[in-house]
Amino acid sequence: MNVVLDCIPCYIKQTINTLAQIDISEDEMREIIHQTLPLLPQLDPQGTPAENSTIVLRKVNELLGNKDPFHKAKKESNELALRLLPQLKERIKQSSDPLLMSLKIAVAGNIIDMGILKDFDVEGSIREAMEKNFARDDYSSFQRKLNDAKKILILGDNSGEIAFDRLLAEQLSELGAKVTYAVKDQPILNDATMEDAEYVGMTEQARVISNGSIFLGTIIKDCSDEFLEAYKMADLIICKGQANYESLESLGKEDQRLYFLLRAKCEIVAKNLGVQLGEMVFCCS
């Protein structure tokens, strides 16, 4: 998915949301914003929003002298998700289709996105996920492919959300699949890293690897050999969140292993998916 002009305000919004995590004055915030603005004309118009956002955000972190401005917020979101886990696990257990319920719970957690949404209602998102269907729904084709799938790769997205993904990994494992879960190599926004995977117990549920990349989403050319091997060997790949959709959507047109699981939190992404803003999606291409 290529950038459009409407992506530019989002880069600035992500910058402001990052600065809001740190105790600095408004004058200091303004100065950092002014220093990042010259980057905008240099961004690749043929790149993806995920790539361009990363370039801006890395500059912000450099100017702040802080590699992980969201560290405290990520821990809080993990703790919130873990408190909800027992009741969500029970919902899955009582469901007539535990796998479908675990997918809905995983996408409900996709609301935890501090780069785009400053305020979010996780419990409200879960209630909505229970009541609504996917606006684009390729669950049936996923089920068919799952019958022959031995290895499944999940591309993680945000902290907090990763705790809900743990329930999805558990369901897939119970169905006989070997699950690998990929996290970011280094902190970027509130994306999940190995620290988050260990904190929420994902490392106890699945094999967890770093994708070796510094970028939002999954930029294949920037990923590690370990990740590329897991990607190559996977029978099915579940791509969580908008940044993974932005960076892999073009590959998904040819690679029918890729399934995108997300909430459309941006009008550009929603339009590209053919859904309404805020709707849930589980689609193959």
Short mmCIF file of C-alpha atoms in Angstrom, two decimals:
data_model
loop_
_atom_site.label_atom_id
_atom_site.label_comp_id
_atom_site.label_asym_id
_atom_site.label_seq_id
_atom_site.Cartn_x
_atom_site.Cartn_y
_atom_site.Cartn_z
CA MET A 1 0.00 0.00 0.00
CA ASN A 2 1.60 3.26 -1.14
CA VAL A 3 1.46 6.57 0.68
CA VAL A 4 -1.00 9.32 -0.21
CA LEU A 5 -1.02 12.99 0.78
CA ASP A 6 -3.40 12.27 3.64
CA CYS A 7 -0.64 10.22 5.30
CA ILE A 8 1.33 13.38 6.10
CA PRO A 9 -0.95 14.60 8.94
CA CYS A 10 -0.68 11.10 10.43
CA TYR A 11 3.12 11.36 10.62
CA ILE A 12 2.69 14.57 12.59
CA LYS A 13 0.00 13.05 14.80
CA GLN A 14 2.23 10.08 15.61
CA THR A 15 5.02 12.53 16.46
CA ILE A 16 2.76 14.45 18.85
CA ASN A 17 1.50 11.24 20.49
CA THR A 18 5.11 10.14 20.98
CA LEU A 19 6.09 13.45 22.55
CA ALA A 20 3.09 13.23 24.88
CA GLN A 21 4.65 10.15 26.51
CA ILE A 22 7.56 12.21 27.84
CA ASP A 23 7.59 14.92 30.49
CA ILE A 24 8.86 17.84 28.43
CA SER A 25 7.62 21.38 27.94
CA GLU A 26 5.40 22.49 25.08
CA ASP A 27 8.25 24.63 23.76
CA GLU A 28 10.50 21.56 23.63
CA MET A 29 7.77 19.62 21.85
CA ARG A 30 7.34 22.39 19.31
CA GLU A 31 11.08 22.50 18.64
CA ILE A 32 11.22 18.74 18.00
CA ILE A 33 8.25 18.97 15.63
CA HIS A 34 9.98 21.80 13.76
CA GLN A 35 13.13 19.68 13.44
CA THR A 36 11.22 16.72 12.03
CA LEU A 37 9.17 18.66 9.48
CA PRO A 38 12.10 18.97 7.01
CA LEU A 39 12.06 15.17 6.74
CA LEU A 40 8.62 15.13 5.13
CA PRO A 41 9.68 16.27 1.61
CA GLN A 42 12.45 13.64 1.70
CA LEU A 43 10.11 10.70 2.32
CA ASP A 44 9.66 8.20 -0.50
CA PRO A 45 6.34 8.88 -2.27
CA GLN A 46 6.48 5.30 -3.59
CA GLY A 47 7.11 3.85 -0.13
CA THR A 48 4.56 2.56 2.35
CA PRO A 49 3.07 4.58 5.21
CA ALA A 50 4.76 2.17 7.65
CA GLU A 51 8.22 2.84 6.21
CA ASN A 52 7.81 6.62 6.13
CA SER A 53 6.32 6.75 9.63
CA THR A 54 9.32 4.85 10.95
CA ILE A 55 11.79 7.33 9.47
CA VAL A 56 10.00 10.23 11.18
CA LEU A 57 9.58 8.42 14.49
CA ARG A 58 13.22 7.33 14.65
CA LYS A 59 14.19 10.98 14.26
CA VAL A 60 11.81 11.94 17.07
CA ASN A 61 13.32 9.31 19.39
CA GLU A 62 16.82 10.52 18.48
CA LEU A 63 15.91 14.13 19.30
CA LEU A 64 14.33 13.01 22.58
CA GLY A 65 17.37 10.92 23.47
CA ASN A 66 14.94 8.13 24.31
CA LYS A 67 14.85 4.81 22.42
CA ASP A 68 11.49 3.77 23.89
CA PRO A 69 9.21 6.70 24.81
CA PHE A 70 6.23 4.33 25.11
CA HIS A 71 7.88 1.94 27.58
CA LYS A 72 5.67 2.86 30.54
CA ALA A 73 2.51 2.97 28.41
CA LYS A 74 3.31 -0.43 26.91
CA LYS A 75 3.67 -1.99 30.34
CA GLU A 76 0.33 -0.50 31.40
CA SER A 77 -1.42 -1.84 28.29
CA ASN A 78 0.07 -5.30 28.90
CA GLU A 79 -1.17 -5.25 32.48
CA LEU A 80 -4.65 -4.17 31.36
CA ALA A 81 -4.81 -6.98 28.80
CA LEU A 82 -3.57 -9.57 31.30
CA ARG A 83 -6.32 -8.61 33.75
CA LEU A 84 -8.90 -9.29 31.05
CA LEU A 85 -7.35 -12.57 29.92
CA PRO A 86 -9.10 -15.01 32.31
CA GLN A 87 -12.60 -13.87 31.33
CA LEU A 88 -11.68 -13.83 27.64
CA LYS A 89 -10.26 -17.33 27.87
CA GLU A 90 -13.56 -18.45 29.38
CA ARG A 91 -15.50 -16.81 26.53
CA ILE A 92 -13.43 -18.78 24.06
CA LYS A 93 -13.98 -21.99 26.00
CA GLN A 94 -17.76 -21.48 26.01
CA SER A 95 -17.94 -20.47 22.34
CA SER A 96 -19.39 -22.77 19.68
CA ASP A 97 -16.39 -21.83 17.51
CA PRO A 98 -13.36 -21.19 19.77
CA LEU A 99 -11.02 -20.34 16.89
CA LEU A 100 -13.35 -17.70 15.45
CA MET A 101 -13.84 -16.24 18.92
CA SER A 102 -10.08 -16.08 19.47
CA LEU A 103 -9.67 -14.24 16.15
CA LYS A 104 -12.32 -11.70 17.19
CA ILE A 105 -10.67 -11.18 20.57
CA ALA A 106 -7.29 -10.74 18.87
CA VAL A 107 -8.70 -8.09 16.53
CA ALA A 108 -10.49 -6.38 19.43
CA GLY A 109 -7.05 -5.89 20.98
CA ASN A 110 -5.96 -4.08 17.81
CA ILE A 111 -7.66 -0.98 19.23
CA ILE A 112 -4.56 -0.53 21.45
CA ASP A 113 -2.69 1.77 19.08
CA MET A 114 -1.11 4.76 20.77
CA GLY A 115 0.37 6.07 17.55
CA ILE A 116 -3.04 6.65 15.96
CA LEU A 117 -5.52 6.61 18.85
CA LYS A 118 -4.54 8.58 21.94
CA ASP A 119 -7.55 7.23 23.84
CA PHE A 120 -9.01 3.78 23.35
CA ASP A 121 -11.62 1.58 25.03
CA VAL A 122 -10.39 -2.01 25.09
CA GLU A 123 -13.40 -3.45 26.90
CA GLY A 124 -15.76 -1.61 24.55
CA SER A 125 -13.83 -2.97 21.59
CA ILE A 126 -14.18 -6.50 22.96
CA ARG A 127 -17.93 -6.10 23.41
CA GLU A 128 -18.25 -4.83 19.85
CA ALA A 129 -16.15 -7.71 18.51
CA MET A 130 -18.51 -10.19 20.18
CA GLU A 131 -21.55 -8.58 18.61
CA LYS A 132 -20.34 -7.89 15.07
CA ASN A 133 -19.02 -9.91 12.16
CA PHE A 134 -15.92 -9.14 10.13
CA ALA A 135 -16.70 -6.55 7.46
CA ARG A 136 -14.49 -8.60 5.15
CA ASP A 137 -14.53 -12.23 6.15
CA ASP A 138 -12.32 -14.95 4.69
CA TYR A 139 -12.60 -17.20 7.73
CA SER A 140 -14.03 -20.09 5.70
CA SER A 141 -11.05 -20.19 3.34
CA PHE A 142 -8.71 -19.92 6.34
CA GLN A 143 -10.40 -22.94 7.93
CA ARG A 144 -9.96 -24.97 4.75
CA LYS A 145 -6.27 -24.12 4.49
CA LEU A 146 -5.80 -24.73 8.20
CA ASN A 147 -6.68 -28.41 7.73
CA ASP A 148 -3.37 -28.89 5.89
CA ALA A 149 -1.31 -26.27 7.73
CA LYS A 150 1.51 -27.49 9.97
CA LYS A 151 3.33 -24.20 10.56
CA ILE A 152 1.64 -20.87 11.24
CA LEU A 153 3.43 -17.53 11.56
CA ILE A 154 1.72 -14.65 13.37
CA LEU A 155 3.13 -11.18 12.72
CA GLY A 156 2.53 -9.26 15.93
CA ASP A 157 1.51 -5.65 16.24
CA ASN A 158 1.07 -3.78 19.51
CA SER A 159 1.82 -4.32 23.18
CA GLY A 160 -1.30 -5.20 25.18
CA GLU A 161 -2.77 -6.68 22.03
CA ILE A 162 -0.07 -9.35 22.18
CA ALA A 163 -1.73 -10.81 25.30
CA PHE A 164 -4.92 -11.38 23.29
CA ASP A 165 -2.83 -12.89 20.48
CA ARG A 166 -1.63 -15.42 23.03
CA LEU A 167 -5.17 -16.83 23.15
CA LEU A 168 -5.20 -17.10 19.35
CA ALA A 169 -1.83 -18.90 19.40
CA GLU A 170 -3.23 -21.28 22.01
CA GLN A 171 -6.22 -22.17 19.83
CA LEU A 172 -4.07 -22.75 16.77
CA SER A 173 -1.72 -24.96 18.80
CA GLU A 174 -4.64 -27.02 20.10
CA LEU A 175 -5.64 -27.62 16.47
CA GLY A 176 -2.22 -29.17 15.86
CA ALA A 177 -0.31 -26.27 14.30
CA LYS A 178 3.19 -25.22 15.29
CA VAL A 179 2.94 -21.48 15.95
CA THR A 180 5.73 -18.93 15.58
CA TYR A 181 5.09 -15.36 16.72
CA ALA A 182 7.20 -12.48 15.37
CA VAL A 183 7.86 -9.26 17.30
CA LYS A 184 9.80 -6.10 16.49
CA ASP A 185 13.55 -6.15 16.97
CA GLN A 186 13.62 -2.70 18.60
CA PRO A 187 11.03 -0.37 20.18
CA ILE A 188 8.96 1.69 17.76
CA LEU A 189 5.73 3.38 18.91
CA ASN A 190 3.95 0.85 21.17
CA ASP A 191 4.73 -2.17 18.99
CA ALA A 192 5.42 -5.44 20.78
CA THR A 193 9.03 -6.51 21.34
CA MET A 194 10.53 -9.61 22.96
CA GLU A 195 10.17 -7.89 26.34
CA ASP A 196 6.40 -7.69 25.82
CA ALA A 197 6.24 -11.31 24.61
CA GLU A 198 7.94 -12.49 27.78
CA TYR A 199 5.82 -10.24 30.01
CA VAL A 200 2.47 -11.56 28.74
CA GLY A 201 3.57 -15.19 28.51
CA MET A 202 3.62 -15.48 24.72
CA THR A 203 7.04 -17.14 24.97
CA GLU A 204 5.38 -19.95 26.95
CA GLN A 205 2.69 -20.45 24.30
CA ALA A 206 4.62 -20.21 21.02
CA ARG A 207 8.06 -19.91 19.55
CA VAL A 208 8.78 -16.17 19.55
CA ILE A 209 11.32 -14.57 17.22
CA SER A 210 12.38 -11.05 16.38
CA ASN A 211 11.80 -9.99 12.80
CA GLY A 212 15.21 -8.29 12.94
CA SER A 213 13.78 -5.02 11.62
CA ILE A 214 13.64 -1.45 12.89
CA PHE A 215 10.48 -0.64 10.89
CA LEU A 216 6.79 -0.54 11.66
CA GLY A 217 4.93 -3.34 9.89
CA THR A 218 6.98 -6.00 8.13
CA ILE A 219 9.45 -4.69 5.56
CA ILE A 220 10.73 -7.95 4.08
CA LYS A 221 13.97 -6.47 2.73
CA ASP A 222 14.89 -5.29 6.23
CA CYS A 223 14.13 -8.55 8.09
CA SER A 224 16.58 -11.06 9.55
CA ASP A 225 17.50 -14.41 8.04
CA GLU A 226 15.81 -16.18 10.95
CA PHE A 227 12.56 -14.37 10.25
CA LEU A 228 12.81 -14.87 6.48
CA GLU A 229 13.23 -18.62 7.02
CA ALA A 230 10.14 -18.73 9.27
CA TYR A 231 8.24 -16.65 6.71
CA LYS A 232 9.28 -18.95 3.87
CA MET A 233 8.40 -22.16 5.75
CA ALA A 234 5.00 -21.01 7.09
CA ASP A 235 1.90 -22.65 5.65
CA LEU A 236 -0.26 -19.72 6.81
CA ILE A 237 0.67 -16.22 7.93
CA ILE A 238 -1.61 -14.05 10.08
CA CYS A 239 -0.67 -10.37 9.75
CA LYS A 240 -1.92 -8.30 12.68
CA GLY A 241 -2.69 -4.59 12.44
CA GLN A 242 -2.58 -1.74 9.97
CA ALA A 243 1.19 -1.42 9.55
CA ASN A 244 1.49 -5.07 8.54
CA TYR A 245 -1.36 -4.55 6.09
CA GLU A 246 0.28 -1.40 4.69
CA SER A 247 3.62 -3.15 4.19
CA LEU A 248 2.41 -6.57 2.97
CA GLU A 249 -0.84 -5.86 1.13
CA SER A 250 0.89 -5.90 -2.26
CA LEU A 251 2.43 -9.32 -1.51
CA GLY A 252 -0.94 -10.64 -0.34
CA LYS A 253 -2.32 -10.26 -3.84
CA GLU A 254 0.03 -13.04 -4.98
CA ASP A 255 0.66 -14.97 -1.76
CA GLN A 256 -2.52 -16.70 -0.60
CA ARG A 257 -0.87 -17.71 2.68
CA LEU A 258 -1.29 -14.17 4.00
CA TYR A 259 -4.37 -13.27 6.08
CA PHE A 260 -4.80 -9.74 7.41
CA LEU A 261 -6.42 -9.36 10.82
CA LEU A 262 -7.05 -5.75 11.81
CA ARG A 263 -9.37 -2.93 12.67
CA ALA A 264 -9.42 -0.20 10.01
CA LYS A 265 -8.42 2.81 12.12
CA CYS A 266 -7.53 5.09 9.23
CA GLU A 267 -9.76 6.30 6.40
CA ILE A 268 -7.10 5.52 3.78
CA VAL A 269 -6.71 1.93 4.98
CA ALA A 270 -10.48 1.51 5.27
CA LYS A 271 -10.96 2.75 1.70
CA ASN A 272 -8.22 0.46 0.44
CA LEU A 273 -9.92 -2.48 2.17
CA GLY A 274 -13.38 -1.45 0.98
CA VAL A 275 -14.80 -1.18 4.50
CA GLN A 276 -16.02 1.55 6.83
CA LEU A 277 -13.71 3.30 9.29
CA GLY A 278 -13.39 1.24 12.48
CA GLU A 279 -14.66 -2.04 11.02
CA MET A 280 -12.96 -5.38 11.70
CA VAL A 281 -11.36 -7.33 8.88
CA PHE A 282 -10.06 -10.87 8.42
CA CYS A 283 -9.17 -11.17 4.75
CA CYS A 284 -6.81 -13.00 2.46
CA SER A 285 -6.02 -10.21 0.00
#
